[in-house]
Coordinates of C-alpha atoms and ligand atoms in Angstrom, one line a residue:
X1 CA 108.3 195.3 51.3
X2 CA 108.4 198.9 52.5
X3 CA 105.1 200.7 52.2
X4 CA 104.7 204.5 52.3
X5 CA 101.2 204.2 50.8
X6 CA 98.0 203.7 52.8
X7 CA 97.8 201.8 55.2
X8 CA 101.6 201.6 55.4
X9 CA 103.4 198.6 56.9
X10 CA 101.1 196.8 59.3
X11 CA 102.1 195.2 62.5
X12 CA 102.6 191.4 62.3
X13 CA 100.1 190.6 65.1
X14 CA 97.4 192.6 63.2
X15 CA 98.3 190.8 59.9
X16 CA 98.0 187.5 61.7
X17 CA 94.3 188.0 62.4
X18 CA 93.7 188.1 58.7
X19 CA 95.2 184.7 58.5
X20 CA 92.8 183.1 61.0
X21 CA 89.5 181.3 60.6
X22 CA 86.6 183.6 60.8
X23 CA 84.2 183.4 63.8
X24 CA 80.4 183.7 63.5
X25 CA 79.4 187.3 64.1
X26 CA 75.9 187.1 65.5
X27 CA 77.2 186.3 69.0
X28 CA 77.5 188.2 72.2
X29 CA 81.3 188.0 71.9
X30 CA 81.3 189.8 68.5
X31 CA 78.8 192.4 69.9
X32 CA 81.0 192.9 72.9
X33 CA 84.0 193.6 70.7
X34 CA 82.1 196.1 68.6
X35 CA 80.7 198.0 71.6
X36 CA 84.3 198.2 73.0
X37 CA 85.6 199.4 69.6
X38 CA 82.8 202.1 69.5
X39 CA 83.7 203.4 73.0
X40 CA 87.4 203.5 72.1
X41 CA 86.8 205.3 68.8
X42 CA 84.6 207.9 70.5
X43 CA 87.2 208.4 73.2
X44 CA 89.9 208.9 70.6
X45 CA 87.9 211.4 68.6
X46 CA 86.9 213.3 71.8
X47 CA 83.1 212.7 71.6
X48 CA 82.5 210.2 74.4
X49 CA 78.7 210.6 74.3
X50 CA 78.4 210.4 70.5
X51 CA 77.5 207.5 68.2
X52 CA 79.5 205.4 65.8
X53 CA 78.5 203.6 62.6
X54 CA 81.1 201.2 61.1
X55 CA 80.4 200.3 57.5
X56 CA 82.0 197.6 55.4
X57 CA 83.1 199.8 52.6
X58 CA 85.9 202.3 51.9
X59 CA 86.0 205.9 53.1
X60 CA 83.9 207.1 50.1
X61 CA 81.1 204.8 51.2
X62 CA 80.9 206.8 54.5
X63 CA 81.0 210.1 52.6
X64 CA 78.2 208.9 50.4
X65 CA 76.2 207.8 53.5
X66 CA 76.7 211.2 55.1
X67 CA 75.4 213.1 52.1
X68 CA 72.4 210.8 51.5
X69 CA 71.3 210.5 55.1
X70 CA 72.2 213.9 56.5
X71 CA 73.3 216.6 54.0
X72 CA 70.2 215.7 52.0
X73 CA 68.0 217.0 54.8
X74 CA 69.6 220.5 54.5
X75 CA 68.7 223.3 52.1
X76 CA 72.2 224.2 51.0
X77 CA 75.6 222.8 51.4
X78 CA 79.0 224.5 51.2
X79 CA 82.0 222.5 50.1
X80 CA 85.6 223.3 50.7
X81 CA 87.1 222.0 47.4
X82 CA 90.8 221.9 47.9
X83 CA 91.5 218.9 45.7
X84 CA 90.4 215.4 44.8
X85 CA 88.7 214.6 48.2
X86 CA 87.1 218.0 48.6
X87 CA 85.7 217.7 45.1
X88 CA 84.3 214.3 46.0
X89 CA 81.9 216.1 48.6
X90 CA 80.8 218.3 45.8
X91 CA 80.3 215.4 43.4
X92 CA 78.2 213.6 46.0
X93 CA 76.0 216.7 46.6
X94 CA 75.4 216.9 42.8
X95 CA 74.7 213.2 42.7
X96 CA 72.0 213.4 45.4
X97 CA 70.8 216.8 44.1
X98 CA 71.6 218.8 47.1
X99 CA 72.1 222.5 46.2
X100 CA 75.8 223.2 47.0
X101 CA 78.4 225.8 46.6
X102 CA 81.8 224.7 45.4
X103 CA 84.4 226.8 47.2
X104 CA 87.6 226.1 45.3
X105 CA 91.0 226.3 47.1
X106 CA 94.1 226.1 44.9
X107 CA 96.4 223.1 45.0
X108 CA 98.3 222.9 48.3
X109 CA 97.2 226.3 49.4
X110 CA 95.5 227.2 52.6
X111 CA 92.0 228.7 52.7
X112 CA 91.8 232.5 52.7
X113 CA 89.6 232.5 55.9
X114 CA 88.6 236.2 55.5
X115 CA 87.3 235.5 52.0
X116 CA 85.7 232.3 53.3
X117 CA 83.7 234.3 55.8
X118 CA 82.6 236.7 53.1
X119 CA 81.4 233.9 50.8
X120 CA 79.6 232.1 53.7
X121 CA 77.8 235.3 54.5
X122 CA 76.7 235.7 51.0
X123 CA 75.8 232.1 50.2
X124 CA 74.1 231.3 53.6
X125 CA 74.5 227.5 53.6
X126 CA 73.2 225.4 56.5
X127 CA 75.9 222.7 56.3
X128 CA 79.6 222.9 55.5
X129 CA 81.6 219.9 54.2
X130 CA 85.4 219.9 54.4
X131 CA 88.5 217.8 54.8
X132 CA 90.8 218.2 57.8
X133 CA 93.7 217.1 55.6
X134 CA 93.3 217.2 51.8
X135 CA 95.3 214.1 51.1
X136 CA 95.9 214.8 47.4
X137 CA 98.2 217.7 48.2
X138 CA 99.2 217.2 51.9
X139 CA 97.5 220.5 52.9
X140 CA 95.9 220.7 56.3
X141 CA 93.0 223.1 56.9
X142 CA 92.5 225.1 60.1
X143 CA 89.5 223.4 61.7
X144 CA 89.4 225.9 64.6
X145 CA 88.9 228.8 62.2
X146 CA 86.3 226.8 60.1
X147 CA 84.5 225.8 63.3
X148 CA 84.3 229.4 64.6
X149 CA 82.8 230.5 61.3
X150 CA 80.3 227.7 61.4
X151 CA 79.3 228.6 64.9
X152 CA 79.0 232.3 64.1
X153 CA 76.7 231.7 61.1
X154 CA 74.9 228.7 62.6
X155 CA 76.2 226.2 60.0
X156 CA 76.4 222.5 60.7
X157 CA 80.0 221.2 60.3
X158 CA 80.9 217.9 58.7
X159 CA 84.6 217.0 58.6
X160 CA 86.3 214.3 56.6
X161 CA 89.1 213.3 58.9
X162 CA 89.9 210.1 57.0
X163 CA 93.6 210.9 56.7
X164 CA 94.0 213.1 59.7
X165 CA 92.6 210.8 62.4
X166 CA 95.6 209.7 64.5
X167 CA 98.0 212.0 62.6
X168 CA 96.6 215.3 63.8
X169 CA 94.9 216.5 67.0
X170 CA 91.2 216.5 66.6
X171 CA 88.6 217.0 69.3
X172 CA 85.1 216.6 67.9
X173 CA 83.4 218.1 70.9
X174 CA 85.6 221.2 71.2
X175 CA 85.3 221.9 67.5
X176 CA 81.6 221.3 67.6
X177 CA 81.7 219.0 64.6
X178 CA 78.3 217.4 63.9
X179 CA 79.6 214.5 61.8
X180 CA 83.1 213.3 61.3
X181 CA 84.5 210.2 59.5
X182 CA 87.6 208.1 59.0
X183 CA 88.5 204.8 57.5
X184 CA 90.7 201.9 58.5
X185 CA 93.4 202.1 55.9
X186 CA 94.8 205.5 56.9
X187 CA 95.9 206.4 60.5
X188 CA 94.4 203.3 62.0
X189 CA 96.9 201.3 59.9
X190 CA 94.9 198.2 59.3
X191 CA 93.7 196.8 56.0
X192 CA 91.2 198.8 53.9
X193 CA 87.6 197.8 54.0
X194 CA 85.9 199.6 56.9
X195 CA 84.8 203.2 57.2
X196 CA 83.7 204.8 60.4
X197 CA 81.2 207.6 61.0
X198 CA 81.2 209.6 64.3
X199 CA 77.9 211.3 65.1
X200 CA 77.7 214.1 67.7
X201 CA 75.2 213.6 70.6
X202 CA 73.6 216.8 69.3
X203 CA 72.1 214.7 66.5
X204 CA 70.4 212.2 68.8
X205 CA 66.8 211.8 67.6
X206 CA 67.5 213.7 64.3
X207 CA 65.2 212.8 61.4
X208 CA 67.7 211.5 58.8
X209 CA 66.8 210.9 55.2
X210 CA 66.3 207.4 53.8
X211 CA 67.8 207.3 50.4
X212 CA 70.1 204.4 50.6
X213 CA 69.1 201.0 51.9
X214 CA 72.5 199.6 52.8
X215 CA 74.0 202.7 54.3
X216 CA 70.8 203.9 56.1
X217 CA 71.9 205.7 59.3
X218 CA 68.9 204.8 61.4
X219 CA 69.0 201.1 60.5
X220 CA 72.8 201.0 61.1
X221 CA 72.6 203.0 64.4
X222 CA 69.9 200.8 65.8
X223 CA 71.9 197.7 65.1
X224 CA 75.0 199.3 66.6
X225 CA 73.2 199.7 69.9
X226 CA 73.7 196.0 70.4
X227 CA 77.1 195.9 68.7
X228 CA 75.9 194.5 65.4
X229 CA 75.7 195.5 61.8
X230 CA 72.5 195.0 59.7
X231 CA 74.4 192.9 57.1
X232 CA 77.5 190.7 57.0
X233 CA 80.4 192.6 58.3
X234 CA 84.0 192.1 57.1
X235 CA 84.5 190.2 60.3
X236 CA 88.3 189.9 60.2
X237 CA 88.8 193.6 59.7
X238 CA 86.4 194.3 62.6
X239 CA 88.6 192.1 64.7
X240 CA 91.8 193.8 63.4
X241 CA 90.2 197.2 64.2
X242 CA 89.4 196.1 67.8
X243 CA 92.9 194.8 68.4
X244 CA 94.5 197.9 66.9
X245 CA 92.3 200.2 69.1
X246 CA 93.4 198.3 72.2
X247 CA 97.0 198.6 71.2
X248 CA 96.7 202.3 70.8
X249 CA 95.2 202.7 74.2
X250 CA 97.9 200.5 75.7
X251 CA 100.7 202.3 73.9
X252 CA 99.9 205.7 75.4
X253 CA 96.8 206.7 73.4
X254 CA 96.2 209.0 70.5
X255 CA 98.8 211.6 71.6
X256 CA 101.5 209.0 71.4
X257 CA 100.6 207.8 67.9
X258 CA 100.4 211.4 66.7
X259 CA 103.8 212.2 68.2
X260 CA 105.4 209.3 66.3
X261 CA 103.8 210.3 63.0
X262 CA 104.9 213.9 63.6
X263 CA 108.5 212.9 64.4
X264 CA 108.7 210.9 61.1
X265 CA 107.2 213.7 59.1
X266 CA 109.5 216.3 60.5
X267 CA 112.5 214.0 59.9
X268 CA 111.5 213.2 56.3
X269 CA 110.9 216.9 55.6
X270 CA 114.4 217.7 56.8
X271 CA 115.7 215.1 54.2
X272 CA 113.5 216.7 51.5
X273 CA 115.1 220.1 52.3
X274 CA 118.6 218.6 52.1
X275 CA 117.7 217.2 48.7
X276 CA 116.0 220.3 47.4
X277 CA 112.7 218.5 47.1
X278 CA 110.1 221.3 47.4
X279 CA 107.1 220.7 49.6
X280 CA 104.2 222.8 48.2
X281 CA 101.7 222.5 51.0
X282 CA 101.3 225.8 52.9
X283 CA 100.4 224.0 56.2
X284 CA 101.4 220.4 55.6
X285 CA 99.7 217.7 57.7
X286 CA 102.0 215.2 59.5
X287 CA 100.0 212.4 57.8
X288 CA 102.0 212.6 54.6
X289 CA 104.8 214.5 53.0
X290 CA 104.0 215.6 49.4
X291 CA 107.1 216.9 47.6
X292 CA 108.4 217.6 44.1
X293 CA 111.5 215.8 42.8
X294 CA 113.7 217.6 40.3
X295 CA 114.6 214.9 37.8
X296 CA 113.6 211.5 36.5
X297 CA 110.1 211.7 38.0
X298 CA 108.8 209.4 35.4
X299 CA 111.3 206.7 36.5
X300 CA 111.1 207.0 40.3
X301 CA 107.8 205.3 41.1
X302 CA 108.5 202.2 38.9
X303 CA 112.2 201.9 39.8
X304 CA 111.4 201.9 43.6
X305 CA 108.9 199.1 43.1
X306 CA 111.0 197.0 40.7
X307 CA 114.4 197.4 42.2
X308 CA 113.8 198.1 45.9
X309 CA 110.3 196.7 46.8
X310 CA 109.3 200.2 48.0
X311 CA 105.9 201.8 47.4
X312 CA 105.3 205.5 47.4
X313 CA 102.3 207.4 46.0
X314 CA 102.4 209.4 42.8
X315 CA 100.5 212.7 42.8
X316 CA 98.1 214.2 40.3
X317 CA 100.7 216.7 39.3
X318 CA 103.9 215.8 37.4
X319 CA 107.0 215.3 39.5
X320 CA 104.9 215.3 42.7
X321 CA 105.1 212.3 45.1
X322 CA 103.5 211.5 48.5
X323 CA 105.0 209.5 51.3
X324 CA 102.7 208.5 54.2
X325 CA 104.0 208.7 57.7
X326 CA 101.4 206.4 59.2
X327 CA 102.0 202.8 60.0
X328 CA 105.1 201.0 60.9
X329 CA 108.2 203.0 59.8
X330 CA 111.4 204.0 61.4
X331 CA 113.6 207.0 60.8
X332 CA 116.2 204.6 59.3
X333 CA 113.5 203.5 56.8
X334 CA 112.9 207.1 55.8
X335 CA 116.6 207.7 55.4
X336 CA 116.9 204.6 53.2
X337 CA 113.9 205.8 51.1
X338 CA 115.4 209.3 50.6
X339 CA 118.7 207.8 49.5
X340 CA 116.9 205.5 47.1
X341 CA 115.0 208.4 45.5
X342 CA 118.1 210.5 45.4
X343 CA 120.0 207.7 43.6
X344 CA 117.3 207.2 41.0
X345 CA 116.9 211.0 40.5
X346 CA 120.6 211.3 39.7
X347 CA 120.8 208.5 37.1
Ligands
LIG401 C1 91.5 208.1 51.5 C2 90.5 209.3 51.6 C3 89.2 209.2 51.3 C4 88.5 207.9 50.9 O1 88.9 207.2 50.0 P1 88.5 205.6 49.8 O2 89.4 205.2 48.7 O3 87.1 205.6 49.5 O4 88.8 205.0 51.1 C5 88.4 210.3 51.5 N1 88.9 211.4 51.9 C6 90.2 211.6 52.3 C7 90.7 212.9 52.8 C8 91.1 210.5 52.1 O5 92.4 210.6 52.4

């Protein structure tokens, strides 16, 4: 099977962990593993003095936790709503009854940063929620510009880096991000099931809200101090996470992973150009390539699965497909994929 959906093809040695017996987790060995994972994660995101919470739950679980524990303590939120995932921030604010402004950005377009500043000035939020990469379209937002505005107007910055972590450069400290998050099934390239929250050292001692028992920040943070989770963790995935983080460090670190993702993205975009498959994103992230095919879009997704054992992601817009560049994939694989799509397109 060739997978261009999240998490992509996973290394055999990581998969093998999922096939092993599961050790008891209330041990010093498991605590040691988690504390090492925490340190590596903080190093990779550029916030060595920060804190980490690892939840058993998908990325949206961590988004939910951030809104119920942190955003809820604020008077007014501001959401960059550039697609499915941006809108999810807004829906969570509504759900927890936090006053929020829904700043809409058109499909695959970049933010008009001058307009953004004007609206921020007018709305005066005290927390801004955005995505680094809006995965529904492939559009990447300019965190440096967003961060500057947040600093200028004294707005707390929360960034969903679920699909940009290990695909794009991101330094939490330099960008003065207060809370950042990712999950295991994207750039980390291990099975879905864990989500990871990074909390800036600026928030040490912060009075978080207590609206959700399972996802409570304070309870989870105090357990993480000793490398534990309050409730049963998805132990195998915690072990896969640890092994993957060690691999990344050994293989040249974050920069090396990003460079590989970037090389594949640029190569596949070249193939898209040659096939006249238009890429709508104004500033595409390396994480995925989102592109329009010209014919037979209703056949491509199923035919790839049924005839070639290849998975790609359909988009929310007709004729639009997304190919992830994270995980195990070679340039030859991408050429084979492009040829397969081209062949189905021309039937
Ligand atoms: C995948 C993703 C999520 C979370 O989705 P889950 O299905 O809950 O893991 C959130 N935001 C972005 C930008 C994503 O790519």
